[in-house]
Every structure is written in C-alpha cells, then in structure tokens.
GROMACS .gro file of C-alpha atoms in nm:
model
  498
    1MET     CA    1   0.000   0.000   0.000
    2ASN     CA    2   0.109   0.355  -0.068
    3ARG     CA    3   0.086   0.570   0.240
    4PRO     CA    4  -0.026   0.926   0.159
    5ALA     CA    5   0.162   1.234   0.274
    6GLN     CA    6   0.082   1.397   0.606
    7PRO     CA    7  -0.213   1.636   0.622
    8GLU     CA    8  -0.157   2.002   0.546
    9THR     CA    9  -0.210   2.271   0.808
   10HIS     CA   10  -0.443   2.566   0.786
   11SER     CA   11  -0.472   2.902   0.955
   12VAL     CA   12  -0.743   3.098   1.130
   13SER     CA   13  -0.777   3.473   1.159
   14LEU     CA   14  -0.984   3.557   1.467
   15GLN     CA   15  -1.221   3.853   1.463
   16ARG     CA   16  -1.536   3.969   1.633
   17SER     CA   17  -1.761   4.133   1.378
   18THR     CA   18  -2.112   4.129   1.238
   19PRO     CA   19  -2.122   4.037   0.868
   20PRO     CA   20  -2.452   4.064   0.681
   21LEU     CA   21  -2.675   3.772   0.779
   22HIS     CA   22  -2.956   3.800   0.526
   23GLY     CA   23  -3.169   3.490   0.482
   24VAL     CA   24  -3.034   3.313   0.791
   25LEU     CA   25  -3.191   2.974   0.855
   26HIS     CA   26  -3.229   2.973   1.234
   27ARG     CA   27  -3.144   2.638   1.404
   28ARG     CA   28  -3.120   2.537   1.771
   29GLY     CA   29  -2.933   2.248   1.937
   30VAL     CA   30  -2.675   2.138   2.195
   31ALA     CA   31  -2.404   2.111   1.935
   32ALA     CA   32  -2.384   2.198   1.567
   33ALA     CA   33  -2.160   2.085   1.285
   34VAL     CA   34  -2.127   2.253   0.949
   35THR     CA   35  -1.977   2.069   0.654
   36VAL     CA   36  -1.855   2.277   0.364
   37ALA     CA   37  -1.826   2.035   0.071
   38LEU     CA   38  -1.650   2.169  -0.234
   39LEU     CA   39  -1.824   1.925  -0.461
   40ALA     CA   40  -2.096   2.082  -0.679
   41ALA     CA   41  -1.862   2.240  -0.932
   42LEU     CA   42  -1.664   1.922  -0.993
   43ALA     CA   43  -1.916   1.755  -1.228
   44PRO     CA   44  -1.969   2.052  -1.464
   45LEU     CA   45  -1.593   2.105  -1.483
   46GLY     CA   46  -1.530   1.751  -1.605
   47VAL     CA   47  -1.367   1.616  -1.288
   48VAL     CA   48  -1.556   1.285  -1.310
   49GLY     CA   49  -1.373   1.176  -1.619
   50ALA     CA   50  -1.039   1.285  -1.470
   51PHE     CA   51  -1.104   1.084  -1.152
   52ALA     CA   52  -1.204   0.777  -1.356
   53ASP     CA   53  -0.893   0.799  -1.574
   54GLU     CA   54  -0.667   0.795  -1.267
   55LEU     CA   55  -0.808   0.470  -1.125
   56PRO     CA   56  -0.589   0.156  -1.172
   57PRO     CA   57  -0.739  -0.162  -1.318
   58ALA     CA   58  -0.761  -0.357  -0.989
   59ALA     CA   59  -1.035  -0.482  -0.759
   60THR     CA   60  -0.906  -0.277  -0.463
   61GLU     CA   61  -0.764   0.074  -0.470
   62VAL     CA   62  -0.551   0.231  -0.198
   63LEU     CA   63  -0.680   0.584  -0.215
   64SER     CA   64  -0.379   0.812  -0.248
   65PRO     CA   65  -0.442   1.189  -0.271
   66GLU     CA   66  -0.158   1.223  -0.521
   67ALA     CA   67  -0.350   1.002  -0.763
   68ASP     CA   68  -0.633   1.255  -0.769
   69ALA     CA   69  -0.417   1.563  -0.818
   70ALA     CA   70  -0.471   1.556  -1.195
   71ALA     CA   71  -0.844   1.555  -1.137
   72LEU     CA   72  -0.825   1.870  -0.927
   73ALA     CA   73  -0.611   2.042  -1.188
   74ALA     CA   74  -0.871   1.961  -1.450
   75ALA     CA   75  -1.144   2.093  -1.225
   76SER     CA   76  -0.959   2.418  -1.153
   77ALA     CA   77  -0.893   2.502  -1.521
   78PRO     CA   78  -1.100   2.793  -1.655
   79ALA     CA   79  -1.390   2.696  -1.877
   80PRO     CA   80  -1.374   2.815  -2.240
   81THR     CA   81  -1.566   3.132  -2.312
   82SER     CA   82  -1.840   3.174  -2.570
   83PRO     CA   83  -1.978   3.489  -2.738
   84ALA     CA   84  -2.300   3.480  -2.537
   85PRO     CA   85  -2.441   3.252  -2.268
   86THR     CA   86  -2.718   3.022  -2.377
   87THR     CA   87  -2.964   2.807  -2.186
   88PRO     CA   88  -2.964   2.446  -2.311
   89ALA     CA   89  -3.301   2.300  -2.397
   90PRO     CA   90  -3.421   2.031  -2.151
   91THR     CA   91  -3.359   1.677  -2.266
   92THR     CA   92  -3.585   1.375  -2.232
   93PRO     CA   93  -3.431   1.031  -2.177
   94GLU     CA   94  -3.499   0.773  -2.441
   95PRO     CA   95  -3.764   0.516  -2.348
   96GLY     CA   96  -3.619   0.245  -2.121
   97THR     CA   97  -3.323   0.463  -2.011
   98ALA     CA   98  -3.253   0.634  -1.679
   99ASP     CA   99  -3.028   0.912  -1.549
  100PRO     CA  100  -2.756   0.717  -1.362
  101ALA     CA  101  -2.677   1.011  -1.131
  102ALA     CA  102  -3.027   1.131  -1.053
  103ASP     CA  103  -3.153   0.779  -0.983
  104PHE     CA  104  -2.844   0.664  -0.787
  105VAL     CA  105  -2.912   0.624  -0.412
  106ALA     CA  106  -2.619   0.644  -0.166
  107PRO     CA  107  -2.600   0.760   0.197
  108ALA     CA  108  -2.514   1.125   0.249
  109LEU     CA  109  -2.306   1.034   0.555
  110VAL     CA  110  -2.134   0.721   0.685
  111THR     CA  111  -1.960   0.707   1.022
  112GLY     CA  112  -1.701   0.485   1.186
  113THR     CA  113  -1.490   0.464   1.501
  114GLY     CA  114  -1.135   0.359   1.582
  115THR     CA  115  -0.786   0.421   1.445
  116SER     CA  116  -0.850   0.141   1.195
  117GLY     CA  117  -1.165  -0.029   1.073
  118SER     CA  118  -1.408  -0.066   0.786
  119ILE     CA  119  -1.764   0.028   0.685
  120THR     CA  120  -1.998  -0.150   0.443
  121VAL     CA  121  -2.165   0.122   0.235
  122PRO     CA  122  -2.497   0.028   0.067
  123VAL     CA  123  -2.596   0.184  -0.268
  124THR     CA  124  -2.881   0.132  -0.512
  125PRO     CA  125  -2.817   0.219  -0.878
  126GLY     CA  126  -3.090   0.370  -1.093
  127ALA     CA  127  -2.933   0.250  -1.415
  128THR     CA  128  -2.724  -0.042  -1.536
  129GLY     CA  129  -2.359   0.042  -1.588
  130VAL     CA  130  -2.025   0.106  -1.421
  131VAL     CA  131  -1.980   0.330  -1.116
  132ARG     CA  132  -1.626   0.420  -1.017
  133ILE     CA  133  -1.542   0.524  -0.662
  134THR     CA  134  -1.269   0.760  -0.535
  135ALA     CA  135  -1.207   0.956  -0.215
  136SER     CA  136  -1.040   1.271  -0.092
  137GLY     CA  137  -0.780   1.249   0.185
  138LEU     CA  138  -0.882   1.199   0.548
  139ALA     CA  139  -0.850   1.534   0.727
  140PRO     CA  140  -0.828   1.574   1.107
  141GLY     CA  141  -1.035   1.827   1.300
  142VAL     CA  142  -0.825   2.124   1.414
  143PRO     CA  143  -0.950   2.336   1.711
  144VAL     CA  144  -0.969   2.708   1.644
  145PRO     CA  145  -0.760   2.883   1.914
  146ASN     CA  146  -0.908   3.128   2.164
  147PRO     CA  147  -0.822   3.482   2.044
  148ASP     CA  148  -0.780   3.604   2.403
  149ASP     CA  149  -0.586   3.301   2.533
  150PRO     CA  150  -0.435   3.068   2.269
  151ALA     CA  151  -0.348   2.814   2.541
  152SER     CA  152  -0.713   2.781   2.648
  153PRO     CA  153  -0.891   2.450   2.573
  154ILE     CA  154  -1.197   2.639   2.443
  155THR     CA  155  -1.235   2.864   2.140
  156GLY     CA  156  -1.450   3.116   2.325
  157SER     CA  157  -1.754   3.200   2.535
  158ILE     CA  158  -2.076   3.363   2.420
  159SER     CA  159  -2.406   3.470   2.577
  160GLY     CA  160  -2.718   3.677   2.518
  161ILE     CA  161  -2.770   3.827   2.174
  162ASP     CA  162  -2.417   3.821   2.041
  163GLN     CA  163  -2.205   3.713   1.749
  164GLN     CA  164  -1.838   3.620   1.706
  165SER     CA  165  -1.670   3.588   1.369
  166PHE     CA  166  -1.367   3.381   1.258
  167LEU     CA  167  -1.193   3.408   0.920
  168VAL     CA  168  -1.071   3.056   0.838
  169THR     CA  169  -0.817   2.969   0.568
  170LEU     CA  170  -0.805   2.598   0.482
  171PRO     CA  171  -0.547   2.416   0.263
  172ALA     CA  172  -0.554   2.456  -0.114
  173SER     CA  173  -0.698   2.188  -0.345
  174LEU     CA  174  -1.002   2.140  -0.120
  175VAL     CA  175  -1.265   1.880  -0.195
  176LEU     CA  176  -1.446   1.882   0.140
  177SER     CA  177  -1.443   2.143   0.418
  178ARG     CA  178  -1.616   2.089   0.751
  179PHE     CA  179  -1.680   2.303   1.057
  180GLU     CA  180  -1.807   2.168   1.390
  181ILE     CA  181  -1.900   2.340   1.713
  182GLU     CA  182  -1.934   2.184   2.060
  183LEU     CA  183  -2.122   2.365   2.338
  184SER     CA  184  -2.067   2.322   2.712
  185ASN     CA  185  -2.422   2.430   2.805
  186PRO     CA  186  -2.702   2.205   2.673
  187ALA     CA  187  -2.953   2.488   2.723
  188ALA     CA  188  -2.759   2.732   2.502
  189ASP     CA  189  -2.918   2.857   2.180
  190VAL     CA  190  -2.636   2.896   1.927
  191ASP     CA  191  -2.621   2.893   1.547
  192LEU     CA  192  -2.314   2.821   1.337
  193LEU     CA  193  -2.320   3.000   0.999
  194ILE     CA  194  -2.083   2.992   0.702
  195PHE     CA  195  -2.024   3.288   0.468
  196GLY     CA  196  -1.782   3.378   0.196
  197ALA     CA  197  -1.457   3.534   0.313
  198ASP     CA  198  -1.588   3.888   0.259
  199GLY     CA  199  -1.903   3.821   0.463
  200VAL     CA  200  -2.123   3.964   0.187
  201GLY     CA  201  -2.452   3.793   0.107
  202GLY     CA  202  -2.645   3.530   0.297
  203PRO     CA  203  -2.517   3.205   0.443
  204VAL     CA  204  -2.442   2.932   0.194
  205GLY     CA  205  -2.528   2.623   0.402
  206THR     CA  206  -2.776   2.345   0.329
  207ALA     CA  207  -2.893   2.121   0.613
  208VAL     CA  208  -2.765   1.761   0.596
  209GLU     CA  209  -2.742   1.458   0.824
  210PRO     CA  210  -2.527   1.562   1.122
  211GLY     CA  211  -2.364   1.241   1.246
  212PRO     CA  212  -2.350   1.089   1.596
  213THR     CA  213  -2.187   1.377   1.786
  214ALA     CA  214  -2.365   1.681   1.639
  215SER     CA  215  -2.728   1.795   1.649
  216GLU     CA  216  -2.719   1.956   1.305
  217ALA     CA  217  -2.487   2.000   1.008
  218GLN     CA  218  -2.470   2.189   0.683
  219GLU     CA  219  -2.293   2.147   0.349
  220VAL     CA  220  -2.195   2.421   0.109
  221PHE     CA  221  -2.129   2.367  -0.261
  222VAL     CA  222  -1.860   2.608  -0.386
  223LEU     CA  223  -1.583   2.626  -0.649
  224PRO     CA  224  -1.270   2.414  -0.590
  225SER     CA  225  -1.055   2.730  -0.578
  226VAL     CA  226  -1.235   2.863  -0.267
  227ASN     CA  227  -1.057   2.788   0.063
  228GLU     CA  228  -1.142   3.094   0.277
  229PHE     CA  229  -1.461   3.120   0.482
  230ARG     CA  230  -1.601   3.348   0.747
  231VAL     CA  231  -1.752   3.141   1.030
  232ALA     CA  232  -2.008   3.319   1.248
  233VAL     CA  233  -2.113   3.193   1.591
  234ARG     CA  234  -2.447   3.355   1.692
  235SER     CA  235  -2.599   3.339   2.039
  236PHE     CA  236  -2.965   3.396   2.132
  237GLY     CA  237  -2.974   3.310   2.503
  238PRO     CA  238  -2.789   3.142   2.791
  239ALA     CA  239  -2.413   3.164   2.822
  240THR     CA  240  -2.194   2.879   2.699
  241ASP     CA  241  -1.833   2.796   2.625
  242PHE     CA  242  -1.771   2.654   2.280
  243VAL     CA  243  -1.504   2.473   2.079
  244LEU     CA  244  -1.491   2.534   1.704
  245ARG     CA  245  -1.310   2.275   1.489
  246THR     CA  246  -1.223   2.293   1.121
  247PHE     CA  247  -1.147   2.018   0.866
  248GLY     CA  248  -0.992   2.058   0.522
  249SER     CA  249  -0.995   1.744   0.304
  250THR     CA  250  -0.786   1.773  -0.013
  251VAL     CA  251  -0.672   1.554  -0.303
  252THR     CA  252  -0.304   1.613  -0.219
  253SER     CA  253  -0.266   1.489   0.141
  254SER     CA  254  -0.420   1.248   0.388
  255ALA     CA  255  -0.395   1.117   0.742
  256GLY     CA  256  -0.356   0.740   0.752
  257THR     CA  257  -0.444   0.506   0.466
  258GLN     CA  258  -0.785   0.441   0.312
  259THR     CA  259  -0.905   0.169   0.072
  260VAL     CA  260  -1.223   0.104  -0.128
  261THR     CA  261  -1.310  -0.255  -0.225
  262PRO     CA  262  -1.410  -0.285  -0.503
  263PHE     CA  263  -1.336   0.061  -0.641
  264GLU     CA  264  -1.545  -0.014  -0.951
  265LEU     CA  265  -1.903  -0.139  -0.930
  266ASP     CA  266  -2.080  -0.319  -1.216
  267THR     CA  267  -2.437  -0.224  -1.132
  268GLU     CA  268  -2.783  -0.334  -1.242
  269ALA     CA  269  -3.068  -0.086  -1.230
  270GLY     CA  270  -3.270  -0.113  -0.908
  271VAL     CA  271  -3.058  -0.393  -0.759
  272PRO     CA  272  -2.897  -0.294  -0.423
  273THR     CA  273  -2.523  -0.352  -0.389
  274ASN     CA  274  -2.243  -0.231  -0.162
  275TYR     CA  275  -1.872  -0.168  -0.128
  276THR     CA  276  -1.632  -0.162   0.170
  277TYR     CA  277  -1.451   0.150   0.286
  278SER     CA  278  -1.150   0.074   0.510
  279TRP     CA  279  -0.902   0.292   0.695
  280SER     CA  280  -0.592   0.247   0.914
  281GLY     CA  281  -0.308   0.441   1.074
  282LEU     CA  282  -0.519   0.723   1.221
  283ALA     CA  283  -0.412   0.901   1.540
  284PRO     CA  284  -0.628   0.835   1.849
  285ASN     CA  285  -0.848   1.096   2.020
  286SER     CA  286  -0.945   1.284   1.706
  287VAL     CA  287  -1.210   1.306   1.434
  288PHE     CA  288  -1.140   1.277   1.059
  289VAL     CA  289  -1.351   1.345   0.749
  290ALA     CA  290  -1.322   1.260   0.379
  291ALA     CA  291  -1.550   1.259   0.071
  292ILE     CA  292  -1.628   0.944  -0.129
  293GLY     CA  293  -1.710   1.030  -0.491
  294TYR     CA  294  -1.920   0.828  -0.741
  295ALA     CA  295  -1.826   0.872  -1.107
  296PHE     CA  296  -2.080   0.760  -1.368
  297ASP     CA  297  -2.048   0.687  -1.738
  298ALA     CA  298  -2.249   1.003  -1.802
  299GLY     CA  299  -1.986   1.211  -1.622
  300VAL     CA  300  -2.199   1.306  -1.318
  301THR     CA  301  -2.055   1.268  -0.966
  302GLN     CA  302  -2.230   1.228  -0.630
  303TYR     CA  303  -2.067   1.215  -0.286
  304THR     CA  304  -2.090   1.047   0.053
  305THR     CA  305  -1.925   1.215   0.351
  306VAL     CA  306  -1.710   0.988   0.572
  307ARG     CA  307  -1.666   1.078   0.940
  308ILE     CA  308  -1.428   0.868   1.155
  309ASP     CA  309  -1.412   0.920   1.535
  310THR     CA  310  -1.102   0.771   1.705
  311THR     CA  311  -1.171   0.892   2.060
  312GLU     CA  312  -1.305   0.550   2.165
  313ASP     CA  313  -0.964   0.387   2.109
  314THR     CA  314  -0.825   0.519   2.438
  315ALA     CA  315  -1.078   0.446   2.711
  316PRO     CA  316  -1.043   0.645   3.036
  317ALA     CA  317  -1.014   0.318   3.233
  318THR     CA  318  -0.698   0.208   3.051
  319PRO     CA  319  -0.387   0.246   3.274
  320VAL     CA  320  -0.152   0.518   3.153
  321ASN     CA  321   0.220   0.495   3.230
  322VAL     CA  322   0.385   0.831   3.301
  323VAL     CA  323   0.733   0.713   3.419
  324ARG     CA  324   0.886   0.397   3.274
  325PRO     CA  325   0.992   0.110   3.501
  326VAL     CA  326   1.363   0.104   3.596
  327ILE     CA  327   1.597  -0.195   3.644
  328THR     CA  328   1.848  -0.176   3.932
  329GLY     CA  329   2.139  -0.400   4.034
  330LYS     CA  330   2.455  -0.520   3.860
  331ALA     CA  331   2.398  -0.696   3.530
  332GLU     CA  332   2.650  -0.972   3.599
  333ALA     CA  333   2.615  -1.349   3.610
  334GLY     CA  334   2.519  -1.460   3.960
  335ARG     CA  335   2.382  -1.119   4.063
  336THR     CA  336   2.014  -1.026   4.112
  337LEU     CA  337   1.834  -0.755   3.917
  338ARG     CA  338   1.514  -0.580   4.031
  339VAL     CA  339   1.255  -0.384   3.834
  340ASN     CA  340   1.013  -0.132   3.984
  341THR     CA  341   0.664  -0.061   3.849
  342GLY     CA  342   0.735   0.291   3.731
  343GLU     CA  343   0.465   0.555   3.779
  344TRP     CA  344   0.107   0.531   3.649
  345ALA     CA  345  -0.176   0.783   3.621
  346SER     CA  346  -0.433   0.530   3.752
  347ALA     CA  347  -0.501   0.402   4.105
  348ASP     CA  348  -0.578   0.054   4.245
  349LEU     CA  349  -0.359  -0.123   3.992
  350THR     CA  350  -0.215  -0.474   4.011
  351PHE     CA  351   0.111  -0.549   3.833
  352GLY     CA  352   0.265  -0.836   3.642
  353TYR     CA  353   0.623  -0.889   3.523
  354GLN     CA  354   0.790  -1.066   3.233
  355TRP     CA  355   1.169  -1.064   3.198
  356GLN     CA  356   1.306  -1.076   2.846
  357SER     CA  357   1.644  -1.151   2.687
  358ASP     CA  358   1.703  -0.963   2.360
  359GLY     CA  359   1.327  -0.908   2.339
  360VAL     CA  360   1.232  -1.275   2.389
  361ASP     CA  361   1.038  -1.386   2.698
  362ILE     CA  362   1.244  -1.585   2.950
  363PRO     CA  363   1.028  -1.882   3.059
  364GLY     CA  364   0.929  -1.864   3.425
  365ALA     CA  365   1.084  -1.518   3.483
  366THR     CA  366   0.762  -1.349   3.597
  367ARG     CA  367   0.861  -1.180   3.923
  368ALA     CA  368   1.002  -0.837   4.005
  369ARG     CA  369   1.344  -0.998   4.075
  370TYR     CA  370   1.563  -1.192   3.833
  371ARG     CA  371   1.891  -1.376   3.900
  372VAL     CA  372   2.133  -1.336   3.608
  373THR     CA  373   2.282  -1.660   3.470
  374ASP     CA  374   2.586  -1.740   3.257
  375ALA     CA  375   2.349  -1.792   2.961
  376ASP     CA  376   2.251  -1.424   2.981
  377ARG     CA  377   2.605  -1.299   2.912
  378GLY     CA  378   2.623  -1.091   2.597
  379SER     CA  379   2.248  -1.025   2.587
  380ALA     CA  380   2.022  -0.729   2.675
  381LEU     CA  381   1.786  -0.797   2.965
  382SER     CA  382   1.462  -0.607   3.007
  383ALA     CA  383   1.134  -0.645   3.193
  384LEU     CA  384   0.783  -0.574   3.067
  385VAL     CA  385   0.563  -0.443   3.349
  386THR     CA  386   0.187  -0.478   3.294
  387ALA     CA  387  -0.072  -0.284   3.493
  388ARG     CA  388  -0.431  -0.402   3.533
  389THR     CA  389  -0.732  -0.204   3.662
  390PRO     CA  390  -1.007  -0.358   3.876
  391GLU     CA  391  -1.226  -0.349   3.562
  392GLY     CA  392  -0.972  -0.560   3.371
  393ALA     CA  393  -0.815  -0.296   3.144
  394VAL     CA  394  -0.448  -0.376   3.084
  395ALA     CA  395  -0.150  -0.172   2.962
  396GLY     CA  396   0.222  -0.249   2.954
  397SER     CA  397   0.545  -0.052   2.978
  398PRO     CA  398   0.897  -0.196   2.918
  399ALA     CA  399   1.200  -0.102   3.125
  400GLU     CA  400   1.515   0.025   2.956
  401PRO     CA  401   1.733  -0.282   2.876
  402VAL     CA  402   2.061  -0.351   3.054
  403VAL     CA  403   2.343  -0.551   2.892
  404VAL     CA  404   2.493  -0.846   3.078
  405LYS     CA  405   2.863  -0.819   2.995
  406TYR     CA  406   3.127  -1.089   2.985
  407ALA     CA  407   3.394  -1.066   3.256
  408SER     CA  408   3.755  -0.994   3.158
  409GLU     CA  409   4.104  -1.040   3.307
  410THR     CA  410   4.407  -0.829   3.212
  411ARG     CA  411   4.767  -0.945   3.256
  412VAL     CA  412   5.099  -0.765   3.191
  413TRP     CA  413   5.457  -0.894   3.175
  414LEU     CA  414   5.808  -0.765   3.092
  415SER     CA  415   6.074  -0.904   2.858
  416ARG     CA  416   6.325  -0.830   3.138
  417ALA     CA  417   6.286  -0.695   3.491
  418THR     CA  418   6.627  -0.519   3.485
  419ALA     CA  419   6.773  -0.329   3.192
  420SER     CA  420   7.053  -0.082   3.120
  421VAL     CA  421   6.987   0.269   2.995
  422GLY     CA  422   6.912   0.247   2.619
  423GLN     CA  423   6.845  -0.124   2.633
  424LYS     CA  424   6.521  -0.247   2.472
  425VAL     CA  425   6.239  -0.348   2.705
  426THR     CA  426   5.920  -0.507   2.568
  427ILE     CA  427   5.600  -0.489   2.771
  428GLY     CA  428   5.335  -0.744   2.676
  429VAL     CA  429   4.966  -0.730   2.771
  430LYS     CA  430   4.685  -0.985   2.736
  431VAL     CA  431   4.307  -0.939   2.793
  432MET     CA  432   4.118  -1.266   2.842
  433SER     CA  433   3.737  -1.302   2.819
  434ASP     CA  434   3.467  -1.534   2.686
  435GLY     CA  435   3.333  -1.236   2.495
  436PRO     CA  436   3.485  -1.045   2.204
  437VAL     CA  437   3.783  -0.834   2.314
  438THR     CA  438   3.845  -0.526   2.101
  439GLY     CA  439   4.004  -0.182   2.127
  440THR     CA  440   4.311  -0.075   2.324
  441VAL     CA  441   4.465  -0.106   2.669
  442ASP     CA  442   4.631   0.169   2.867
  443VAL     CA  443   4.984   0.061   2.961
  444ARG     CA  444   5.135   0.271   3.239
  445VAL     CA  445   5.511   0.286   3.296
  446GLY     CA  446   5.578   0.511   3.591
  447ASP     CA  447   5.407   0.841   3.499
  448ARG     CA  448   5.398   0.765   3.126
  449HIS     CA  449   5.094   0.617   2.943
  450PHE     CA  450   5.086   0.419   2.620
  451ASP     CA  451   4.776   0.316   2.420
  452VAL     CA  452   4.839  -0.038   2.298
  453MET     CA  453   4.612  -0.187   2.028
  454LEU     CA  454   4.488  -0.540   2.091
  455ASN     CA  455   4.481  -0.800   1.817
  456ALA     CA  456   4.201  -1.053   1.755
  457ARG     CA  457   4.340  -1.276   2.034
  458GLY     CA  458   4.340  -0.990   2.286
  459TYR     CA  459   4.719  -0.949   2.282
  460GLY     CA  460   4.929  -0.634   2.243
  461GLN     CA  461   5.279  -0.506   2.322
  462VAL     CA  462   5.494  -0.193   2.334
  463THR     CA  463   5.876  -0.173   2.314
  464LEU     CA  464   6.068   0.104   2.494
  465THR     CA  465   6.436   0.206   2.452
  466ASP     CA  466   6.437   0.552   2.608
  467LEU     CA  467   6.388   0.477   2.975
  468ALA     CA  468   6.604   0.677   3.211
  469ARG     CA  469   6.782   0.527   3.508
  470GLY     CA  470   6.546   0.445   3.796
  471GLY     CA  471   6.269   0.218   3.911
  472TYR     CA  472   5.931   0.189   3.737
  473ARG     CA  473   5.589   0.045   3.824
  474VAL     CA  474   5.434  -0.118   3.512
  475SER     CA  475   5.057  -0.198   3.484
  476ALA     CA  476   4.778  -0.218   3.223
  477ALA     CA  477   4.406  -0.125   3.227
  478TYR     CA  478   4.136  -0.241   2.982
  479ALA     CA  479   3.834  -0.006   2.964
  480GLY     CA  480   3.598  -0.272   2.829
  481SER     CA  481   3.344  -0.268   2.547
  482ASP     CA  482   2.969  -0.290   2.492
  483LEU     CA  483   2.980  -0.662   2.571
  484VAL     CA  484   3.290  -0.706   2.790
  485THR     CA  485   3.363  -0.550   3.129
  486GLY     CA  486   3.686  -0.363   3.195
  487SER     CA  487   3.971  -0.494   3.413
  488MET     CA  488   4.313  -0.393   3.550
  489SER     CA  489   4.631  -0.597   3.576
  490GLY     CA  490   4.858  -0.632   3.872
  491ALA     CA  491   5.182  -0.427   3.881
  492GLU     CA  492   5.524  -0.543   3.762
  493ARG     CA  493   5.854  -0.381   3.873
  494LEU     CA  494   6.115  -0.262   3.622
  495ARG     CA  495   6.465  -0.135   3.719
  496VAL     CA  496   6.687   0.057   3.474
  497THR     CA  497   7.059   0.090   3.557
  498ARG     CA  498   7.364   0.236   3.390
   0.00000   0.00000   0.00000
C-alpha cells in the first residue's frame, strides 16, 4: 500500500464582527456541525472523467491523494468562453433509459470509530452500468484557538444576543471542508453560519445529516478554488463555552491510509449492492472526514461524507504509564536484578512482570526480581511491566534494557625486569574473556601512558628504549566494550641501571 503524505495545516484569523446575515436559517441544538463540501462544481468542470482515468485496473484501490491531483487540476482550469451565454433545452431520456446520477441512491453520511476499521456502504443504482469510486484524503479536525488566550482548551464564550466571527483559511486543493461546534451548556441557543470570506450575502449552508456527535450540520457547494470562509457563531440566550473545529480534506494529502473494495461497481438498475470503505493508521483521540465520490459513465458525480471518530480507542479506564519502570542491580552473572513498576496515572492497579532476553520472553521469569545466569552474558535484559485495573483494562510498559557483559582479566609482563639505559624493554599485555575483546589497553610505565592496540586474540605489546635510570611500576588497564567488562592488571617492577 502507498501511504499518503501527512495532512496540510491551515490558519485561522480571529475577529469579532457582524457580517450581513440576510436569509439566515435559524437552528437550535446542543451542538452543531457545518460541513462545507467543495463538490458541486466538480461535475460541470469535467472532474468525473479525470477521476475515472486515474483509477488503476484492480479490484481494490488504496486511495492516495496524489492520484487525484490531476483531477483537481482539470477541475480548476477555466472553462472556455463563448460569445453569449445560452440556456440548453431540456432533454428527455430515451424510453427504457434512466439518469444514472439522478436515480443513484447512496447515503449522504457514513460514520465509523477507531484508528482502523471498515464500513460497508450500501448503494442502489438507478441505471445499469459502471460506477467508479474515489475519495479525498482523510482530514483531522483542528480546534480554532481562543483569540484572548491561545493556550485555552476552548475557542470562546458567548451569551445573550451576540455574534463572534472567525476568518478561516483551509489548505488549497479542497474537496471537502467541515466546521463543527461543541457547546458546554445544553440549554444554550447557538447557530453556526458559514459565509464567503468577505461576509457579503447570505449564508451558503444546506442542512444535511449531522452524524453521531452533532445535532445539526450543513454542506456548502462552492468552487474548488475557494478555501477561505467566514464562520459566524451567533448566540440567542444562555451563556456557553464553545469549541470550534475545522477540517480541510484535499486531493493532495491524507492522514492514515484508506481503501475502497471494489473501487469499480458493475451495477444493475434497481438492484442494491455495496462496497467496503477501510481505513488504518489514524491518530487516536481525534475526528477525521473525507469525501467518497461516485463517477458515472455520463460524467456526473455524487458524494458520501465519511466521518471517523477515534476517541473511543483510548478508554479512560486504561492504565496510563507516566514514568517507565527502571531496572536496578549489577547486570553480571550470579547477581540479582530488580525492576520497579514505574509511575502510572491510575489508582488501584495490580502489576505483572515478564523478563526478556534480547526481546524474547524468558520462561518462568515473571517476578520483580531476576537472577542473572551465565546464559545471559552478551544479551540485553529487560522487563515488561503490565498494569491491570479492577475493571480488567491492561497496559504495559517496558524497562530500559541492561546488557549483561562478559567478565575480563588483564595481565601484563616484561621481557626483562632489569635493563641498562638504552636497552630495549618489551612490555606485553593480554586481555582474556569469553566475549569479544576489542580496542586498546592503557599501559602505564611510571608516569607515562601508552595506548596499545589489541589484536584478535586480545594481545598487544609496546617496546621502549628511552627509559632513564630508575625504578618503574608497570601496569595495564582495559576499559571494556559494549559486551565485555573492563579490568586492570597487577603491577610489575622494572629497574633501569647504567
């Protein structure tokens, strides 16, 4: 599967103003959602054919926004001009024929939950033929910040007869735009209205099915090049806090991955059929929207809005780890390690333990303590701590691994214990271990230090000819490696005479 690019961001200019509100359709409810779908102009501009041409000849399509970019470009191109506008004469279908778009029945809205899942979408064709299916990218809801306190969890507060206005700029290449409002006071009487960016003229919304978390919704059909809207929040009564969220679904970016199976339906007039819409890779605790498009042989496109809520994936009862467990003790064969539970945001938890070696469970090692064995040398030990609530919700958190190193022994010797000034003295050093010995040793001769490289057998040497008359203490120290502990040799005595 091709994974689409990450969703684009959009900006909001916050204002309090009163744009003209002629022809306002007054609606009341606890919460309201407004969907601005940039869909109506796509069919007249020939987008249906462009979408159909981009679809691969396969039974399942992974819906990538990049694949639909050509369709948007075709839709955004200016239409050719003519000397004078004309009104086409109405046409009458031939006997026994039907309009595949007008007679096609599909849900206006489908909803799902979870970071991954699928929905079976029923449709009933009005004509026999081929219907091709595509989708815009899944777009997450973005809260509009509070103009007085950007760190606030709410967009604003409103009461009485009042209005607040927000100029919202969404990403380019829009197919579907959506605006939702959540109210803290169920008794509040608030309308959410959508205008053009200049605020001139009446609202452009049409009431549609709202979905499970909103009491009402609207869709607006506009040109694909429009991505600026003025959002008005109007109050008619009791005070309430509110959160305003915006969505901008485009053909050039998407959150997660979405798939339609099959992406091409061979339909028979009047015979119900269905397809499966699947998604995966969405972030938890959010809401996402996209638009499913139906392309007909006649070049007419209809749409179904998809709304995915992922807030149910992280239930409040699930334990949440805030500080990872920590292993203490020396990671050496024969020693005992201990792991604590870490810190959790939930109370009344019971804990379980599973020690692991290089990520593999160690049979029977299910207590907070673990005695290190010779078999553990050279491996990374960790412990997975699981927390369980009284209701049975379980979550796990692994401790940072510790490496059980091989022990080492360092020895040093001299070619002669007594030498004359200028006479050659060779100092040999050997590091012994069951693990791989690499690197250098530090050979100390009196106050002088020499870095001696070890060979594959852990042996190295240094030859000196410039020692002055006197007595010297000779020793060697191995610093160790990722898998072998360090060690220090005993001291040898060297005497240099005339």
